[in-house]
CSV table of C-alpha atoms in Angstrom, one decimal:
chain,number,residue,atom,x,y,z
J,104,MET,CA,0.0,0.0,0.0
J,105,LYS,CA,1.3,3.4,-1.0
J,106,CYS,CA,2.1,5.9,1.7
J,107,LEU,CA,-0.7,8.6,2.3
J,108,ALA,CA,1.3,11.5,1.0
J,109,LYS,CA,2.0,9.7,-2.3
J,110,ARG,CA,-1.7,8.8,-2.8
J,111,LEU,CA,-2.7,12.4,-2.1
J,112,LYS,CA,-0.1,14.0,-4.5
J,113,ILE,CA,-2.4,13.6,-7.5
J,114,ILE,CA,-4.9,15.9,-5.9
J,115,GLU,CA,-2.5,18.8,-5.6
J,116,ASP,CA,-0.9,18.0,-9.0
J,117,THR,CA,-4.4,18.0,-10.7
J,118,LEU,CA,-5.6,21.1,-9.1
J,119,LYS,CA,-2.4,23.0,-10.2
J,120,THR,CA,-3.3,22.4,-13.8
J,121,VAL,CA,-6.3,24.8,-13.2
J,122,SER,CA,-4.6,27.4,-10.9
J,123,ASP,CA,-1.2,28.0,-9.2
J,124,ASN,CA,-3.0,29.3,-6.1
J,125,VAL,CA,-3.7,25.9,-4.5
J,126,GLY,CA,-3.2,25.5,-0.7
J,127,HIS,CA,-3.3,22.4,1.4
J,128,TYR,CA,-5.5,23.1,4.6
J,129,GLU,CA,-5.4,26.8,4.1
J,130,GLU,CA,-5.2,29.4,1.3
J,131,LEU,CA,-1.9,30.1,-0.3
J,132,LYS,CA,-2.7,33.5,-1.5
J,133,LYS,CA,-6.1,35.0,-0.6
J,134,ASN,CA,-7.3,36.9,-3.6
J,135,ASP,CA,-10.4,36.8,-5.9
J,136,GLN,CA,-9.9,33.1,-6.7
J,137,TYR,CA,-8.2,30.4,-4.8
J,138,ILE,CA,-8.4,26.7,-4.1
J,139,ILE,CA,-8.0,24.8,-0.8
J,140,TRP,CA,-7.9,21.0,-0.5
J,141,ALA,CA,-7.6,18.7,2.5
J,142,GLU,CA,-7.9,15.0,3.3
J,143,ASP,CA,-10.7,14.3,5.8
J,144,GLY,CA,-10.3,10.6,6.6
J,145,ALA,CA,-10.7,7.0,5.4
J,146,ALA,CA,-13.7,6.5,3.0
J,147,GLY,CA,-13.3,2.7,3.0
J,148,ARG,CA,-10.8,0.0,3.3
J,149,LEU,CA,-10.0,-3.5,2.2
J,150,ALA,CA,-8.7,-5.9,4.9
J,151,GLY,CA,-7.3,-9.3,4.7
J,152,ASN,CA,-5.0,-11.6,6.8
J,153,ASN,CA,-5.3,-9.2,9.8
J,154,ALA,CA,-4.0,-6.2,7.9
J,155,VAL,CA,-5.3,-3.3,5.8
J,156,LEU,CA,-4.6,-4.1,2.2
J,157,ASN,CA,-5.9,-1.0,0.7
J,158,GLN,CA,-7.6,2.2,2.0
J,159,ALA,CA,-9.5,4.9,0.2
J,160,ILE,CA,-9.0,8.5,1.4
J,161,GLN,CA,-11.8,11.0,1.2
J,162,GLY,CA,-11.4,14.8,1.3
J,163,THR,CA,-12.7,18.1,0.1
J,164,ILE,CA,-11.7,20.6,-2.5
J,165,ASP,CA,-12.9,24.1,-1.8
J,166,TYR,CA,-12.9,26.8,-4.6
J,167,PHE,CA,-13.6,30.5,-3.6
J,168,THR,CA,-14.4,33.0,-6.3
J,169,ARG,CA,-16.0,36.3,-6.6
J,170,GLN,CA,-16.8,35.8,-10.3
J,171,ASP,CA,-20.3,34.5,-11.1
J,172,GLU,CA,-20.3,31.7,-13.8
J,173,ASP,CA,-16.5,31.3,-13.2
J,174,PRO,CA,-15.1,29.1,-15.9
J,175,ALA,CA,-12.6,27.5,-13.3
J,176,VAL,CA,-15.5,25.6,-11.8
J,177,ASP,CA,-15.8,23.5,-14.9
J,178,ALA,CA,-12.1,23.3,-15.3
J,179,ILE,CA,-11.7,21.8,-11.8
J,180,GLN,CA,-14.5,19.2,-12.5
J,181,ASP,CA,-12.8,18.4,-15.9
J,182,ALA,CA,-9.3,18.1,-14.5
J,183,LEU,CA,-10.5,15.7,-11.8
J,184,LYS,CA,-12.3,13.6,-14.3
J,185,LYS,CA,-9.3,13.5,-16.7
J,186,ALA,CA,-7.1,12.5,-13.8
J,187,GLY,CA,-9.6,9.6,-12.9
J,188,ILE,CA,-10.3,11.0,-9.5
J,189,PRO,CA,-13.8,10.2,-8.3
J,190,SER,CA,-15.5,13.4,-7.0
J,191,PHE,CA,-18.8,15.0,-6.7
J,192,LEU,CA,-19.9,18.6,-6.2
J,193,ASN,CA,-21.2,18.7,-2.6
J,194,SER,CA,-22.3,22.3,-2.1
J,195,VAL,CA,-22.4,25.8,-3.5
J,196,GLN,CA,-22.8,28.6,-1.1
J,197,TYR,CA,-22.6,32.4,-1.3
J,198,GLU,CA,-20.8,33.9,1.7
J,199,HIS,CA,-22.4,37.3,2.4
J,200,GLU,CA,-19.6,38.4,4.8
J,201,THR,CA,-16.8,37.9,2.2
J,202,GLY,CA,-18.5,38.1,-1.1
J,203,TYR,CA,-17.1,34.7,-2.2
J,204,ILE,CA,-19.0,32.0,-4.0
J,205,HIS,CA,-17.7,28.8,-2.3
J,206,TYR,CA,-17.9,25.6,-4.2
J,207,GLU,CA,-17.0,22.3,-2.4
J,208,TRP,CA,-16.3,18.9,-4.0
J,209,VAL,CA,-15.8,15.6,-2.2
J,210,PHE,CA,-13.0,13.4,-3.7
J,211,GLU,CA,-11.7,9.9,-3.0
J,212,VAL,CA,-8.2,8.4,-3.9
J,213,SER,CA,-6.8,5.0,-3.1
C-alpha cells in the first residue's frame, strides 16, 4: 500500500493544472480566486490476513471565487475527471460576509 502522501499528491498536481493558487488546509494567497484542499479521513478499506490491504482516502476541495459563472469551476471538474479522481460537487454557497461564492467537492483516492 502506497504511503498517504504519495496517494494524495495527485490531488494537488491535478488542481495545479487549473490554478497555481492551491493550498493544502489553508489558502496559499487569498485573492479573488483560490483553491484549498484537504484530506478528511478514510472512505473505506480492504482488509485481509489481519491487515489493511488498501484504503480509500476522502477529502474536500474548496474553490472560492467572486466571479459569477466562473469558468474555473468547470475546469476543476474536468481536471478531476481527466485524472480519474472520483468526485462530486457537494455544495455551492454564497458567503455574504466575504462576497465569495464557495464551491465544495468531495474526492476519493486510493
